[in-house]
Structures are given as C-alpha cells and as structure tokens.
CSV table of N, CA and C in Angstrom, one decimal:
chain,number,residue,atom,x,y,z
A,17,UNK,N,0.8,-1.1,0.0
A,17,UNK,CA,0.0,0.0,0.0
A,17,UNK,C,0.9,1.3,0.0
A,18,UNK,N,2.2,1.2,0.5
A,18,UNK,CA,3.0,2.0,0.8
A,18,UNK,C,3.1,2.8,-0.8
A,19,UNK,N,3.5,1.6,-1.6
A,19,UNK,CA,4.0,1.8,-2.9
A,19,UNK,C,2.6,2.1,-3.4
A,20,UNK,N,1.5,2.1,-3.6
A,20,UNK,CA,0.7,2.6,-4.1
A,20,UNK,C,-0.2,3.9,-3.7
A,21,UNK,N,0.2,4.2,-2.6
A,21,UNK,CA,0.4,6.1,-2.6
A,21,UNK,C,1.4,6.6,-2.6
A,22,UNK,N,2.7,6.0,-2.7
A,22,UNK,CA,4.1,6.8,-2.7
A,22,UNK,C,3.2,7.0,-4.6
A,23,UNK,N,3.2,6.0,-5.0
A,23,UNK,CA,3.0,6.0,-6.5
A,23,UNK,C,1.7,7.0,-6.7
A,24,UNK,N,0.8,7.6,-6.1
A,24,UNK,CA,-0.7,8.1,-5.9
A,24,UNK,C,-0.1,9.4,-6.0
A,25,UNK,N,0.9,10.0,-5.1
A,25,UNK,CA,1.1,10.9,-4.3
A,25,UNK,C,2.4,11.4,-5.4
A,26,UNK,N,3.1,11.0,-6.0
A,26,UNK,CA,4.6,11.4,-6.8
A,26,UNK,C,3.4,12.1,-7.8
A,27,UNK,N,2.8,11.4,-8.7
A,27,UNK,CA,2.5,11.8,-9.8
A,27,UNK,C,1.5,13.0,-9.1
A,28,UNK,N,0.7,13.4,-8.0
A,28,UNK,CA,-0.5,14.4,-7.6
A,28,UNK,C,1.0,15.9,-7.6
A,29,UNK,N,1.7,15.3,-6.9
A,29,UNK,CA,3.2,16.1,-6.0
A,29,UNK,C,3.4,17.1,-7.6
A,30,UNK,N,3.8,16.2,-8.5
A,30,UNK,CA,4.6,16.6,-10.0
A,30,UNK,C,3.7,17.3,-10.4
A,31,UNK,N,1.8,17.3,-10.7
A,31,UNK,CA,1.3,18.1,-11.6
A,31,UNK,C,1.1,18.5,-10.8
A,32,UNK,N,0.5,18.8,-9.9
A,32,UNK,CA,0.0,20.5,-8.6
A,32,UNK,C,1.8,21.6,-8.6
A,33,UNK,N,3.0,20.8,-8.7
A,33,UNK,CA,4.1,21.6,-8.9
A,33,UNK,C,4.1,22.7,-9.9
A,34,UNK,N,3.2,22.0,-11.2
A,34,UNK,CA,3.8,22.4,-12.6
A,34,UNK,C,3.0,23.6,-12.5
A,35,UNK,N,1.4,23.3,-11.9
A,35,UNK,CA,0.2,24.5,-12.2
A,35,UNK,C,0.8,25.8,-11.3
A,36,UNK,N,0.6,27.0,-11.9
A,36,UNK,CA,0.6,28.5,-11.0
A,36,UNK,C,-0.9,29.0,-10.5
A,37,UNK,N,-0.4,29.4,-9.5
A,37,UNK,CA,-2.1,29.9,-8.5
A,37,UNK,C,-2.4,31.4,-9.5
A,38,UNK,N,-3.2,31.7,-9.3
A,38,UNK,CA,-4.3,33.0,-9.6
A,38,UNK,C,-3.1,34.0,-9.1
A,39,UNK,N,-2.8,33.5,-7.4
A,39,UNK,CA,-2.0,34.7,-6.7
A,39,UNK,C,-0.9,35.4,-7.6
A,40,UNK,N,-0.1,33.9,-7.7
A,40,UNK,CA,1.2,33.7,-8.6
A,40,UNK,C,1.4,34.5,-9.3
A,41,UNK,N,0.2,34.0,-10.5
A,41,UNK,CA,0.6,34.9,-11.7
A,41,UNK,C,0.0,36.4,-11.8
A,42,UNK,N,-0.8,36.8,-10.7
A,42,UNK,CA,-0.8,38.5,-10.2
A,42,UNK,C,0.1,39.2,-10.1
A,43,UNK,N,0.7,38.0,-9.4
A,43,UNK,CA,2.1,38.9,-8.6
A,43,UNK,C,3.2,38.9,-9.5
A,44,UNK,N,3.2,38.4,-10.4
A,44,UNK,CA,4.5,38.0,-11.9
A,44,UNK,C,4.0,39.4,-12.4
A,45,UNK,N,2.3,39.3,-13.2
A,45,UNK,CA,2.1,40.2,-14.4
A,45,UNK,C,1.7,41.6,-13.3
A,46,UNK,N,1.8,42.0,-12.6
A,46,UNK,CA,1.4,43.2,-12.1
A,46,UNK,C,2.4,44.4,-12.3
A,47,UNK,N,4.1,43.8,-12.3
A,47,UNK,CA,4.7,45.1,-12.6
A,47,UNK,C,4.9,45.2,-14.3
A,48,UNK,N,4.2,44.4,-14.7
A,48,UNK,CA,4.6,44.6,-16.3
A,48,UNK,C,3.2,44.9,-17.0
A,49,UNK,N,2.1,45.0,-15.9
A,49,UNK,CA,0.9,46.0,-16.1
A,49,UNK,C,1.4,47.4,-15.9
A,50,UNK,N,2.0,47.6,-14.4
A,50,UNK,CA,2.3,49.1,-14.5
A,50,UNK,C,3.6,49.3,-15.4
A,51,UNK,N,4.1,48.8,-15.8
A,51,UNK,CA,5.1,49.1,-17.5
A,51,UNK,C,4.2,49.5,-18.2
A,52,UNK,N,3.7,48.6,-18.8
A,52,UNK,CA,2.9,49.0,-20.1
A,52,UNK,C,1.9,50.1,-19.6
A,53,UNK,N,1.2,49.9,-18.2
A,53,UNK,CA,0.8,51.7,-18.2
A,53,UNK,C,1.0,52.7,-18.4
A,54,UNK,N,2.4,52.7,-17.9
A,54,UNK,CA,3.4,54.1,-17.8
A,54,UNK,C,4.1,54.2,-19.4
A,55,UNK,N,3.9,53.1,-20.6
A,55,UNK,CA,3.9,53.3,-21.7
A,55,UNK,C,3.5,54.0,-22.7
A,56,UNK,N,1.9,53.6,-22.5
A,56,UNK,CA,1.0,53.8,-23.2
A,56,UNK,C,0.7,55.4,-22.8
A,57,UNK,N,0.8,55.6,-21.1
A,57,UNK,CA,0.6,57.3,-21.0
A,57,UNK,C,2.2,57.6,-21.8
A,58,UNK,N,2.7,57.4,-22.2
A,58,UNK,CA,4.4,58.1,-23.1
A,58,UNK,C,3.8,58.7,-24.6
A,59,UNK,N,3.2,57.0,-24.5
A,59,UNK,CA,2.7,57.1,-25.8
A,59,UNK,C,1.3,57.6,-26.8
A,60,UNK,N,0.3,57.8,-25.7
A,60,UNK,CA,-0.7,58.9,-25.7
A,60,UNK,C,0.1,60.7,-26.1
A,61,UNK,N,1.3,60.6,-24.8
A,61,UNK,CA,1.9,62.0,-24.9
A,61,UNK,C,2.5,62.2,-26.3
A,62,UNK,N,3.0,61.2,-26.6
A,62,UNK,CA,3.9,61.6,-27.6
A,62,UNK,C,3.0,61.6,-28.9
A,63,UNK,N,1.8,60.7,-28.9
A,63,UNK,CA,1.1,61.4,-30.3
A,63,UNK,C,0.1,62.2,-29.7
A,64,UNK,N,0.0,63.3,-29.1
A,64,UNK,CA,-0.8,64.4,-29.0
A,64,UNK,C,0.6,65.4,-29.5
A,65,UNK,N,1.8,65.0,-28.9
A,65,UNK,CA,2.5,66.6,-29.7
A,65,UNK,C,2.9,66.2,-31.2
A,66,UNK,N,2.7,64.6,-31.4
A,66,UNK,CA,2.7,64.8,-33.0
A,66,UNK,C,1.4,65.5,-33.8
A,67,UNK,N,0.1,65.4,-33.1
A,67,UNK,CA,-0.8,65.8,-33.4
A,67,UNK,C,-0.9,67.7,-33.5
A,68,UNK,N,-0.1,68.0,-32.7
A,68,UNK,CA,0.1,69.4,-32.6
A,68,UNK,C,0.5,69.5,-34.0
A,69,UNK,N,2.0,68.9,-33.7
A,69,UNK,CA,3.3,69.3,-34.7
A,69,UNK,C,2.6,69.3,-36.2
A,70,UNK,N,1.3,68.2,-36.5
A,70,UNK,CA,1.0,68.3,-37.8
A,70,UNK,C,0.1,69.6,-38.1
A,71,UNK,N,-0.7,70.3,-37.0
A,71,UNK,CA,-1.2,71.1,-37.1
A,71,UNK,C,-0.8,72.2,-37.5
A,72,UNK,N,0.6,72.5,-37.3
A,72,UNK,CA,1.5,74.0,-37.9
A,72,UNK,C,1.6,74.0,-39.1
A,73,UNK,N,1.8,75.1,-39.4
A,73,UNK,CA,2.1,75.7,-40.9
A,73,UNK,C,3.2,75.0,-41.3
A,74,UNK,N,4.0,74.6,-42.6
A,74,UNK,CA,5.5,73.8,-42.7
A,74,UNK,C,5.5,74.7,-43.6
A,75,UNK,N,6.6,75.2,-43.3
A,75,UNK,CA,7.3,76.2,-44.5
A,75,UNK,C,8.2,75.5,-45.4
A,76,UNK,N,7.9,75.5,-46.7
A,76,UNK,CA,8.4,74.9,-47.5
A,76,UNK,C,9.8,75.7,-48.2
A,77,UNK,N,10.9,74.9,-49.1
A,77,UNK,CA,12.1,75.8,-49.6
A,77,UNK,C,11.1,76.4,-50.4
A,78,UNK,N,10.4,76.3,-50.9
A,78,UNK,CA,9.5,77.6,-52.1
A,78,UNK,C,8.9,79.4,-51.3
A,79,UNK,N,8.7,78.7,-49.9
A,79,UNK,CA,8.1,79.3,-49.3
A,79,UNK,C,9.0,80.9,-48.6
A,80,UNK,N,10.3,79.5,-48.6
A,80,UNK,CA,11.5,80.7,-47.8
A,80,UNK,C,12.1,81.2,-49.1
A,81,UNK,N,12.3,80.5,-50.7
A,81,UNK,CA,12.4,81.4,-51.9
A,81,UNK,C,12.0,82.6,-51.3
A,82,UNK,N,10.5,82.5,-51.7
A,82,UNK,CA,9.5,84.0,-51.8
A,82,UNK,C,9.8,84.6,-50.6
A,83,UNK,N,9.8,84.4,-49.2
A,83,UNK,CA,10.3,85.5,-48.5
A,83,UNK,C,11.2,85.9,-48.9
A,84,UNK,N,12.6,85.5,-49.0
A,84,UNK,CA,13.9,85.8,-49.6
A,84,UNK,C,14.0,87.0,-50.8
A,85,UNK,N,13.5,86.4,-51.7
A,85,UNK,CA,12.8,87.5,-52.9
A,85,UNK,C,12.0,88.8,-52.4
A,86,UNK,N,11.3,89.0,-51.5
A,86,UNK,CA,10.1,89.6,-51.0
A,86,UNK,C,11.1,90.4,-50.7
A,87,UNK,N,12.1,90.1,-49.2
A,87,UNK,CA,12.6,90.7,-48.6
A,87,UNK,C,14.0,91.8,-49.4
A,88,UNK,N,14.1,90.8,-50.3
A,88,UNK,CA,15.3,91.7,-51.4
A,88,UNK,C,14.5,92.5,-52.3
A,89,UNK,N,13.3,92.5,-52.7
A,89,UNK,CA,12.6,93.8,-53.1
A,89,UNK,C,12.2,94.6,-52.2
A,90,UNK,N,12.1,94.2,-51.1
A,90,UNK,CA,11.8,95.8,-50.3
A,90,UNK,C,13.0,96.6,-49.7
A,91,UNK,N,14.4,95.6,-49.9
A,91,UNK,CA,15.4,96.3,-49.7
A,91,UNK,C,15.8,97.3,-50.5
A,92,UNK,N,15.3,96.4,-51.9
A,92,UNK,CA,15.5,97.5,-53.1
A,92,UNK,C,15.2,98.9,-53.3
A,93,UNK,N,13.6,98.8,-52.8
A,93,UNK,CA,12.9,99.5,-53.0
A,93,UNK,C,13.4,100.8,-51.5
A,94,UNK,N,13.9,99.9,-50.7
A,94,UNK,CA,14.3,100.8,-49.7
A,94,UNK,C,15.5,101.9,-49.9
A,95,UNK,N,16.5,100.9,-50.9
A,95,UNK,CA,17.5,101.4,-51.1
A,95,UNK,C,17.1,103.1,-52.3
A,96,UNK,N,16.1,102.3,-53.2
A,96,UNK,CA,16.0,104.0,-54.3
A,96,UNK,C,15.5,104.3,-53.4
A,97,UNK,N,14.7,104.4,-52.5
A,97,UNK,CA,14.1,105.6,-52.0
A,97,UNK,C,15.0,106.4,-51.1
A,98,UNK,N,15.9,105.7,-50.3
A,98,UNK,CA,16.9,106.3,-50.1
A,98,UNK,C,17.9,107.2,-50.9
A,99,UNK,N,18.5,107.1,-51.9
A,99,UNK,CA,18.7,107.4,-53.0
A,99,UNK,C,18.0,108.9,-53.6
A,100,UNK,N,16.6,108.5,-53.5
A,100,UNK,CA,15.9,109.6,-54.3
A,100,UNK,C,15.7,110.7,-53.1
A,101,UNK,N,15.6,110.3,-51.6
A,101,UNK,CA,15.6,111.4,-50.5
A,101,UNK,C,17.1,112.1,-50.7
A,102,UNK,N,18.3,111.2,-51.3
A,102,UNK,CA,19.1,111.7,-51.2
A,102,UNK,C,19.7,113.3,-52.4
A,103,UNK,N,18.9,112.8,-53.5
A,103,UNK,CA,18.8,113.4,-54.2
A,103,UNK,C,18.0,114.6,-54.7
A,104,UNK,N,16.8,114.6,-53.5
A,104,UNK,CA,15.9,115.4,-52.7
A,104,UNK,C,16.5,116.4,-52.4
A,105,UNK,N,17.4,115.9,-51.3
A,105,UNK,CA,17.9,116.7,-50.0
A,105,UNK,C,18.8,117.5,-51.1
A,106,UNK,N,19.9,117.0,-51.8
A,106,UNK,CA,20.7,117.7,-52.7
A,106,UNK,C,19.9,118.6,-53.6
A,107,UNK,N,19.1,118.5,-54.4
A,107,UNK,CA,18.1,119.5,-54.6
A,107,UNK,C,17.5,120.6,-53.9
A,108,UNK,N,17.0,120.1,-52.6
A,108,UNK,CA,16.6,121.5,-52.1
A,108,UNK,C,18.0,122.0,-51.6
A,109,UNK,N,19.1,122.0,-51.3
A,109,UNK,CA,20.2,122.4,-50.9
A,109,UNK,C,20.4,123.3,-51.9
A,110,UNK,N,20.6,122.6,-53.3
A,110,UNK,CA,21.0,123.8,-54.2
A,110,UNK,C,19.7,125.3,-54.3
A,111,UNK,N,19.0,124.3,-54.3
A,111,UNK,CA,17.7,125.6,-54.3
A,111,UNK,C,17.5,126.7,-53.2
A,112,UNK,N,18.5,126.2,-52.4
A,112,UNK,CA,18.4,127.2,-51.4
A,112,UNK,C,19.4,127.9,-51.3
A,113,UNK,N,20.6,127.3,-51.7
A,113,UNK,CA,21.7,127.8,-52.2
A,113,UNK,C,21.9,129.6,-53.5
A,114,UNK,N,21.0,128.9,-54.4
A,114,UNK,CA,20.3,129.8,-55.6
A,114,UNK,C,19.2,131.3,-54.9
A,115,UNK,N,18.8,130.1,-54.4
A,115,UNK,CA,18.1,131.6,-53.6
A,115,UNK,C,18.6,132.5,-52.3
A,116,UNK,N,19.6,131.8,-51.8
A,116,UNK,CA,20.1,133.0,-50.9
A,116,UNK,C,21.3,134.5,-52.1
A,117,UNK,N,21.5,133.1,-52.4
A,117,UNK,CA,22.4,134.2,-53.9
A,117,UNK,C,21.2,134.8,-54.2
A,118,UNK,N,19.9,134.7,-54.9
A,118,UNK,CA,19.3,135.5,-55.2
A,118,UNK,C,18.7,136.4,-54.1
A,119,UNK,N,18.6,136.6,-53.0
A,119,UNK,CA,18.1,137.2,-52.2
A,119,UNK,C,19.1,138.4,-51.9
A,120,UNK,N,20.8,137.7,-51.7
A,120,UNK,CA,21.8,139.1,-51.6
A,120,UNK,C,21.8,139.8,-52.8
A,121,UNK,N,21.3,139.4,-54.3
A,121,UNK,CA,21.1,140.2,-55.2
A,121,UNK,C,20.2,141.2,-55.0
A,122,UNK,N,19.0,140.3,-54.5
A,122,UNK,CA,18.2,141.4,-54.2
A,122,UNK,C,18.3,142.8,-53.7
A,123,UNK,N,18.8,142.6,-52.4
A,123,UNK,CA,19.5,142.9,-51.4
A,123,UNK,C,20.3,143.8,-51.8
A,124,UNK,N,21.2,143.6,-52.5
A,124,UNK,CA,22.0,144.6,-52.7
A,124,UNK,C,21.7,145.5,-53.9
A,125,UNK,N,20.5,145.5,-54.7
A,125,UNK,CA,19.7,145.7,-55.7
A,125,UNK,C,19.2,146.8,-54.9
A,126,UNK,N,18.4,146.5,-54.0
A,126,UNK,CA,17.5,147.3,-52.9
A,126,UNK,C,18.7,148.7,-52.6
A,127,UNK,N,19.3,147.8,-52.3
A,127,UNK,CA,20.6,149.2,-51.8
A,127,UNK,C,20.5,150.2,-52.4
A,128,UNK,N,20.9,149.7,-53.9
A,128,UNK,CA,21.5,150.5,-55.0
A,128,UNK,C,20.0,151.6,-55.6
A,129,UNK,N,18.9,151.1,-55.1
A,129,UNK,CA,17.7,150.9,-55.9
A,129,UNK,C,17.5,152.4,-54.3
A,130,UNK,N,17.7,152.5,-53.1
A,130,UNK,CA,17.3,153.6,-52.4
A,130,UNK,C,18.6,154.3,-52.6
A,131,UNK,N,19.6,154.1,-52.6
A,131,UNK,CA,20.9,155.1,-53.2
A,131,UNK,C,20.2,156.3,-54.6
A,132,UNK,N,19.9,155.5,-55.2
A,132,UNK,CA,19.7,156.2,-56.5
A,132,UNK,C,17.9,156.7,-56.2
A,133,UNK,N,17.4,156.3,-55.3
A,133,UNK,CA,16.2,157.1,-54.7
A,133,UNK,C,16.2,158.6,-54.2
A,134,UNK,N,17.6,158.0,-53.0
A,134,UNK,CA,18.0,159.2,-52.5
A,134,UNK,C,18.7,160.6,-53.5
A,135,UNK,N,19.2,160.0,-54.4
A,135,UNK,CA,20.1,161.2,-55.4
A,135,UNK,C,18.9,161.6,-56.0
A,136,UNK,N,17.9,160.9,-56.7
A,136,UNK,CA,16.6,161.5,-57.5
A,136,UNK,C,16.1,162.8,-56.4
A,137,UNK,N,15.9,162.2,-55.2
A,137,UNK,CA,15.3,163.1,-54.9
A,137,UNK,C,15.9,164.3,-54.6
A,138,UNK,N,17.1,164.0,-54.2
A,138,UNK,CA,18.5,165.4,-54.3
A,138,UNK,C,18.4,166.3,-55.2
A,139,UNK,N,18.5,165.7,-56.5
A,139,UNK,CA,18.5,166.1,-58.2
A,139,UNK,C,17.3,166.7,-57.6
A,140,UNK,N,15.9,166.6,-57.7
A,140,UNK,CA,14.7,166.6,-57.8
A,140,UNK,C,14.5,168.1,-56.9
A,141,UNK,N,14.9,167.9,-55.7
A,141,UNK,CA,15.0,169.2,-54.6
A,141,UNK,C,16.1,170.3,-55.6
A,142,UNK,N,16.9,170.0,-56.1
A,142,UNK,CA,18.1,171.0,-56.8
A,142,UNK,C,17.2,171.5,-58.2
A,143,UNK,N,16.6,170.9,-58.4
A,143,UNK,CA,16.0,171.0,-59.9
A,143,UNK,C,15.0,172.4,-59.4
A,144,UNK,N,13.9,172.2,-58.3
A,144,UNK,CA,12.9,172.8,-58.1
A,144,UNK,C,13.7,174.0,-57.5
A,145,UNK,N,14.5,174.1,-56.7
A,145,UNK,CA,15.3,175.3,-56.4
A,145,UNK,C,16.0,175.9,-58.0
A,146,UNK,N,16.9,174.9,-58.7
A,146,UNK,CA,16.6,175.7,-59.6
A,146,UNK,C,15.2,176.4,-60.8
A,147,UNK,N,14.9,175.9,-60.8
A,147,UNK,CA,13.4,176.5,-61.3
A,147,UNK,C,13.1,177.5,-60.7
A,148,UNK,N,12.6,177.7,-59.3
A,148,UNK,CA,12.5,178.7,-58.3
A,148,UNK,C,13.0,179.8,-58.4
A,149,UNK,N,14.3,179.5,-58.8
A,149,UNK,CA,15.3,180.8,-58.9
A,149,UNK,C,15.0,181.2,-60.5
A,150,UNK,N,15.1,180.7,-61.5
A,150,UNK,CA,14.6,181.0,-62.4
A,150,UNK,C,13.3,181.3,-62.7
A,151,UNK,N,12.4,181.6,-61.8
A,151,UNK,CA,11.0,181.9,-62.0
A,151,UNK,C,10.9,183.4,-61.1
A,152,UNK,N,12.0,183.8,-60.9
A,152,UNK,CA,12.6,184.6,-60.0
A,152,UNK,C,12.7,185.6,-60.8
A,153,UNK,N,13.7,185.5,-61.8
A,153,UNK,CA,14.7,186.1,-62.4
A,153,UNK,C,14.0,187.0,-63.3
C-alpha cells in the first residue's frame, strides 16, 4: 500500500508543482501592467505633440524662396528711396543755395535801388530850387 500512494502521491506532488495559482501569476504580471501603463501614458503624450506638430504651418524651400525674394525687393525698393531722398535733399540744398544768392542780389539791388532814390530826390530838390530861382529872375 505504501508503494501505491508513494505511487498516488509522486504523480499528484509533479502536476500541482507544474500549475501556477491566480495569486502567482498577479504577482509575476502586475509590474509589467504598471510598465505598459506608464507606456501607453508616453505614448498617448507623444502622439498628442505629434498631433500638434501636424497642425502648424510647414514652410516649404518655395516658401522661404519667396520671403527671400520679398525681402530683397523691399530692400531695393528701400534702397532708391533712399537714394531719391538723397537726391531730394541735394536739390533743395541747391535751391536754397540759388536763392540766398538771389536774395543778396536782391539785397544789394535794394541798396542801389534807395541810393539812387536818395540822389533822385536830391537832383529833384536841386531841380525845383533851380526853377524857383529861375521863375525869380
């Protein structure tokens, strides 16, 4: 009888060894639940900022051409205008230039213009004295 529960008892002993309890395999798969938890929140995060990332504008090499271009015509355009104030300014310089010359012409026109005022009227006073005397005579 011995031998026929040693024999009963080997083979129960071998398969109850081989099976894992409920507890067991809780306790095995529970940190590689909280792995793949702490994954899956990475990996939620990480496609929400791809989800961003597709949402922006992408500037294409065409795109930075045409600024490029854009930006060198308004330099251009910066540059004659600069240019043409400069050409401006030299213009009214001369023109002011011209007209202070013409102003001391004036000027000294005026001078010459009450000089010869003053002698008229000199002549003019000498004239009537002479007359006077001759209306005399």
């Amino acid at each position: 009888m011995k031998r026929i529960v040693t024999a009963a008892v080997i083979p129960f002993l071998a398969l109850t060894a081989g099976c894992a309890t409920k507890t067991f395999v809780q306790e095995q798969t529970a940190p590689l639940a909280d792995r793949i938890s702490g994954l899956e929140k990475r990996l939620n995060t990480i496609e929400a900022q791809v989800a961003d990332l597709s949402k922006r504008p992408v500037a294409t090499p065409a795109d930075l051409d045409a600024v490029k271009r854009e930006n060198a015509d308004i330099r251009t355009q910066a540059q004659q205008s600069a240019q043409n104030a400069q050409q401006s300014a030299e213009a009214a310089a001369a023109a002011a230039t011209r007209a202070e010359t013409a102003a001391t012409k004036a000027d000294a026109a005026a001078t010459k213009a009450e000089g010869a005022a003053q002698q008229a009227e000199q002549s003019a006073g000498k004239s009537t004295k002479a007359f006077e005397l001759q209306q005399k005579k």
